[in-house]
Amino acid sequence: VVKAALRALDTWVRTGEAPPEAARLEVDESGDAPAYRRDDNGIALGGIRTPHVDAPVATLSGEAAPGASLICLLSGSTVPFTPERLAELYPSTDAYMDAYAEAADAAIDAGFVLADDRETLLADAQPDALPG
């Protein structure tokens, strides 16, 4: 994502072609304090989408858990899905890998990942997280 952003910035400066845009993170302002809207997996809606958020095996959040260390405040948090949730999402390893590859291709098509990095991104899939 960073490499794609730097390439898009370079292109923008050199040619005037604006970089791709992602949907804004969705915010719910109906409560006492604004909060990110989240999908059924607890992942924020909107923003740059990658396979880790569109074919997830864990809830990823930029928000640290309460009482987290300083480094976690900077890194956010990851909460692995239960085996039951993984089985609901992906009936097989092949189904997971297909969803992950589809999400990778969508990120490339959107301009948020370089096509040159597809194989590296696919190698980052986590089929071992699935039960069985």
PDB file of C-alpha atoms in Angstrom:
ATOM      1  CA  VAL A   1       0.000   0.000   0.000  1.00  0.00           C
ATOM      2  CA  VAL A   2       2.813   2.404   0.844  1.00  0.00           C
ATOM      3  CA  LYS A   3       4.615   1.615  -2.408  1.00  0.00           C
ATOM      4  CA  ALA A   4       1.424   2.197  -4.389  1.00  0.00           C
ATOM      5  CA  ALA A   5       0.846   5.484  -2.558  1.00  0.00           C
ATOM      6  CA  LEU A   6       4.384   6.683  -3.279  1.00  0.00           C
ATOM      7  CA  ARG A   7       4.076   5.736  -6.943  1.00  0.00           C
ATOM      8  CA  ALA A   8       0.714   7.532  -7.156  1.00  0.00           C
ATOM      9  CA  LEU A   9       2.204  10.615  -5.491  1.00  0.00           C
ATOM     10  CA  ASP A  10       5.095  10.612  -7.967  1.00  0.00           C
ATOM     11  CA  THR A  11       2.673  10.263 -10.888  1.00  0.00           C
ATOM     12  CA  TRP A  12       0.511  13.063  -9.496  1.00  0.00           C
ATOM     13  CA  VAL A  13       3.478  15.426  -9.203  1.00  0.00           C
ATOM     14  CA  ARG A  14       4.874  14.526 -12.632  1.00  0.00           C
ATOM     15  CA  THR A  15       1.649  14.370 -14.652  1.00  0.00           C
ATOM     16  CA  GLY A  16      -1.156  15.908 -12.614  1.00  0.00           C
ATOM     17  CA  GLU A  17      -3.033  12.569 -12.549  1.00  0.00           C
ATOM     18  CA  ALA A  18      -4.606  12.408  -9.094  1.00  0.00           C
ATOM     19  CA  PRO A  19      -4.091   9.287  -6.969  1.00  0.00           C
ATOM     20  CA  PRO A  20      -6.936   6.846  -6.342  1.00  0.00           C
ATOM     21  CA  GLU A  21      -9.369   7.718  -3.587  1.00  0.00           C
ATOM     22  CA  ALA A  22     -10.907   5.403  -1.013  1.00  0.00           C
ATOM     23  CA  ALA A  23     -14.269   5.844   0.623  1.00  0.00           C
ATOM     24  CA  ARG A  24     -13.969   7.697   3.910  1.00  0.00           C
ATOM     25  CA  LEU A  25     -14.091   5.631   7.081  1.00  0.00           C
ATOM     26  CA  GLU A  26     -17.705   5.570   8.169  1.00  0.00           C
ATOM     27  CA  VAL A  27     -18.476   7.254  11.486  1.00  0.00           C
ATOM     28  CA  ASP A  28     -21.561   6.850  13.653  1.00  0.00           C
ATOM     29  CA  GLU A  29     -22.237  10.073  15.521  1.00  0.00           C
ATOM     30  CA  SER A  30     -25.516   8.994  17.127  1.00  0.00           C
ATOM     31  CA  GLY A  31     -24.035   8.054  20.510  1.00  0.00           C
ATOM     32  CA  ASP A  32     -22.249   9.982  23.229  1.00  0.00           C
ATOM     33  CA  ALA A  33     -18.991   9.901  21.276  1.00  0.00           C
ATOM     34  CA  PRO A  34     -18.343   9.358  17.565  1.00  0.00           C
ATOM     35  CA  ALA A  35     -17.352   5.779  16.717  1.00  0.00           C
ATOM     36  CA  TYR A  36     -16.316   3.973  13.564  1.00  0.00           C
ATOM     37  CA  ARG A  37     -19.070   1.931  11.950  1.00  0.00           C
ATOM     38  CA  ARG A  38     -18.002  -1.703  11.720  1.00  0.00           C
ATOM     39  CA  ASP A  39     -19.031  -4.779   9.771  1.00  0.00           C
ATOM     40  CA  ASP A  40     -20.136  -8.089  11.305  1.00  0.00           C
ATOM     41  CA  ASN A  41     -16.470  -8.957  11.897  1.00  0.00           C
ATOM     42  CA  GLY A  42     -15.755  -5.757  13.823  1.00  0.00           C
ATOM     43  CA  ILE A  43     -13.714  -4.228  10.980  1.00  0.00           C
ATOM     44  CA  ALA A  44     -14.200  -0.536  10.170  1.00  0.00           C
ATOM     45  CA  LEU A  45     -16.262   0.271   7.089  1.00  0.00           C
ATOM     46  CA  GLY A  46     -14.695   2.409   4.373  1.00  0.00           C
ATOM     47  CA  GLY A  47     -11.055   3.272   3.889  1.00  0.00           C
ATOM     48  CA  ILE A  48      -8.446   1.450   1.842  1.00  0.00           C
ATOM     49  CA  ARG A  49      -9.430  -2.185   1.505  1.00  0.00           C
ATOM     50  CA  THR A  50      -6.874  -5.000   1.446  1.00  0.00           C
ATOM     51  CA  PRO A  51      -7.286  -8.775   1.710  1.00  0.00           C
ATOM     52  CA  HIS A  52      -6.651  -8.592   5.445  1.00  0.00           C
ATOM     53  CA  VAL A  53      -9.872  -6.611   5.864  1.00  0.00           C
ATOM     54  CA  ASP A  54     -11.936  -8.042   2.999  1.00  0.00           C
ATOM     55  CA  ALA A  55     -10.991 -11.724   3.527  1.00  0.00           C
ATOM     56  CA  PRO A  56     -10.127 -11.557   7.228  1.00  0.00           C
ATOM     57  CA  VAL A  57      -9.139 -14.221   9.737  1.00  0.00           C
ATOM     58  CA  ALA A  58      -9.081 -11.687  12.595  1.00  0.00           C
ATOM     59  CA  THR A  59     -10.571  -8.373  13.594  1.00  0.00           C
ATOM     60  CA  LEU A  60      -8.028  -5.677  12.820  1.00  0.00           C
ATOM     61  CA  SER A  61      -8.410  -2.306  14.462  1.00  0.00           C
ATOM     62  CA  GLY A  62      -6.385   0.869  14.597  1.00  0.00           C
ATOM     63  CA  GLU A  63      -7.723   1.271  18.108  1.00  0.00           C
ATOM     64  CA  ALA A  64      -5.773  -0.348  20.906  1.00  0.00           C
ATOM     65  CA  ALA A  65      -7.465  -2.376  23.621  1.00  0.00           C
ATOM     66  CA  PRO A  66      -8.160  -0.527  26.874  1.00  0.00           C
ATOM     67  CA  GLY A  67      -5.049  -0.415  29.085  1.00  0.00           C
ATOM     68  CA  ALA A  68      -2.762  -1.357  26.187  1.00  0.00           C
ATOM     69  CA  SER A  69       0.944  -0.563  26.186  1.00  0.00           C
ATOM     70  CA  LEU A  70       2.321   2.443  24.324  1.00  0.00           C
ATOM     71  CA  ILE A  71       3.389   0.357  21.332  1.00  0.00           C
ATOM     72  CA  CYS A  72      -0.130  -1.066  21.059  1.00  0.00           C
ATOM     73  CA  LEU A  73      -1.525   2.467  21.090  1.00  0.00           C
ATOM     74  CA  LEU A  74       0.507   3.035  17.923  1.00  0.00           C
ATOM     75  CA  SER A  75      -0.175  -0.350  16.307  1.00  0.00           C
ATOM     76  CA  GLY A  76      -3.809  -0.991  17.153  1.00  0.00           C
ATOM     77  CA  SER A  77      -5.083  -4.458  17.894  1.00  0.00           C
ATOM     78  CA  THR A  78      -5.729  -7.837  16.278  1.00  0.00           C
ATOM     79  CA  VAL A  79      -8.240 -10.330  17.661  1.00  0.00           C
ATOM     80  CA  PRO A  80      -8.259 -13.734  15.924  1.00  0.00           C
ATOM     81  CA  PHE A  81     -11.646 -15.125  14.921  1.00  0.00           C
ATOM     82  CA  THR A  82     -12.938 -18.207  16.671  1.00  0.00           C
ATOM     83  CA  PRO A  83     -12.773 -21.492  14.763  1.00  0.00           C
ATOM     84  CA  GLU A  84     -16.568 -21.333  14.510  1.00  0.00           C
ATOM     85  CA  ARG A  85     -16.504 -17.886  12.886  1.00  0.00           C
ATOM     86  CA  LEU A  86     -13.793 -18.966  10.455  1.00  0.00           C
ATOM     87  CA  ALA A  87     -15.881 -22.007   9.476  1.00  0.00           C
ATOM     88  CA  GLU A  88     -18.887 -19.726   8.874  1.00  0.00           C
ATOM     89  CA  LEU A  89     -16.867 -17.427   6.623  1.00  0.00           C
ATOM     90  CA  TYR A  90     -14.815 -20.037   4.773  1.00  0.00           C
ATOM     91  CA  PRO A  91     -16.183 -23.564   4.297  1.00  0.00           C
ATOM     92  CA  SER A  92     -12.768 -24.655   3.014  1.00  0.00           C
ATOM     93  CA  THR A  93      -9.191 -23.497   2.629  1.00  0.00           C
ATOM     94  CA  ASP A  94      -9.850 -23.116  -1.093  1.00  0.00           C
ATOM     95  CA  ALA A  95     -12.809 -20.809  -0.348  1.00  0.00           C
ATOM     96  CA  TYR A  96     -10.570 -18.665   1.870  1.00  0.00           C
ATOM     97  CA  MET A  97      -7.769 -18.536  -0.698  1.00  0.00           C
ATOM     98  CA  ASP A  98     -10.255 -17.621  -3.448  1.00  0.00           C
ATOM     99  CA  ALA A  99     -11.700 -14.811  -1.306  1.00  0.00           C
ATOM    100  CA  TYR A 100      -8.202 -13.603  -0.424  1.00  0.00           C
ATOM    101  CA  ALA A 101      -7.073 -13.580  -4.080  1.00  0.00           C
ATOM    102  CA  GLU A 102     -10.271 -11.780  -5.126  1.00  0.00           C
ATOM    103  CA  ALA A 103      -9.659  -9.132  -2.438  1.00  0.00           C
ATOM    104  CA  ALA A 104      -6.030  -8.773  -3.556  1.00  0.00           C
ATOM    105  CA  ASP A 105      -7.117  -8.238  -7.146  1.00  0.00           C
ATOM    106  CA  ALA A 106      -9.713  -5.673  -6.020  1.00  0.00           C
ATOM    107  CA  ALA A 107      -7.028  -3.747  -4.100  1.00  0.00           C
ATOM    108  CA  ILE A 108      -4.802  -3.791  -7.192  1.00  0.00           C
ATOM    109  CA  ASP A 109      -7.672  -2.732  -9.467  1.00  0.00           C
ATOM    110  CA  ALA A 110      -8.497   0.136  -7.078  1.00  0.00           C
ATOM    111  CA  GLY A 111      -4.879   1.318  -7.269  1.00  0.00           C
ATOM    112  CA  PHE A 112      -4.056   0.724  -3.607  1.00  0.00           C
ATOM    113  CA  VAL A 113      -1.605  -2.128  -4.244  1.00  0.00           C
ATOM    114  CA  LEU A 114       0.860  -2.451  -7.110  1.00  0.00           C
ATOM    115  CA  ALA A 115       0.288  -5.303  -9.545  1.00  0.00           C
ATOM    116  CA  ASP A 116       4.000  -6.104  -9.121  1.00  0.00           C
ATOM    117  CA  ASP A 117       3.280  -6.912  -5.457  1.00  0.00           C
ATOM    118  CA  ARG A 118       0.428  -9.375  -6.077  1.00  0.00           C
ATOM    119  CA  GLU A 119       2.467 -12.525  -5.402  1.00  0.00           C
ATOM    120  CA  THR A 120       3.923 -11.038  -2.211  1.00  0.00           C
ATOM    121  CA  LEU A 121       0.437 -10.086  -1.059  1.00  0.00           C
ATOM    122  CA  LEU A 122      -0.910 -13.566  -1.823  1.00  0.00           C
ATOM    123  CA  ALA A 123       1.978 -15.094   0.138  1.00  0.00           C
ATOM    124  CA  ASP A 124       0.722 -13.119   3.149  1.00  0.00           C
ATOM    125  CA  ALA A 125      -2.541 -15.110   3.263  1.00  0.00           C
ATOM    126  CA  GLN A 126      -3.126 -17.102   6.444  1.00  0.00           C
ATOM    127  CA  PRO A 127      -4.774 -20.418   5.500  1.00  0.00           C
ATOM    128  CA  ASP A 128      -3.227 -22.030   8.583  1.00  0.00           C
ATOM    129  CA  ALA A 129      -5.587 -19.917  10.719  1.00  0.00           C
ATOM    130  CA  LEU A 130      -8.533 -21.983   9.484  1.00  0.00           C
ATOM    131  CA  PRO A 131      -9.673 -24.941  11.565  1.00  0.00           C
ATOM    132  CA  GLY A 132      -9.000 -28.446  10.402  1.00  0.00           C
TER     133      GLY A 132
END
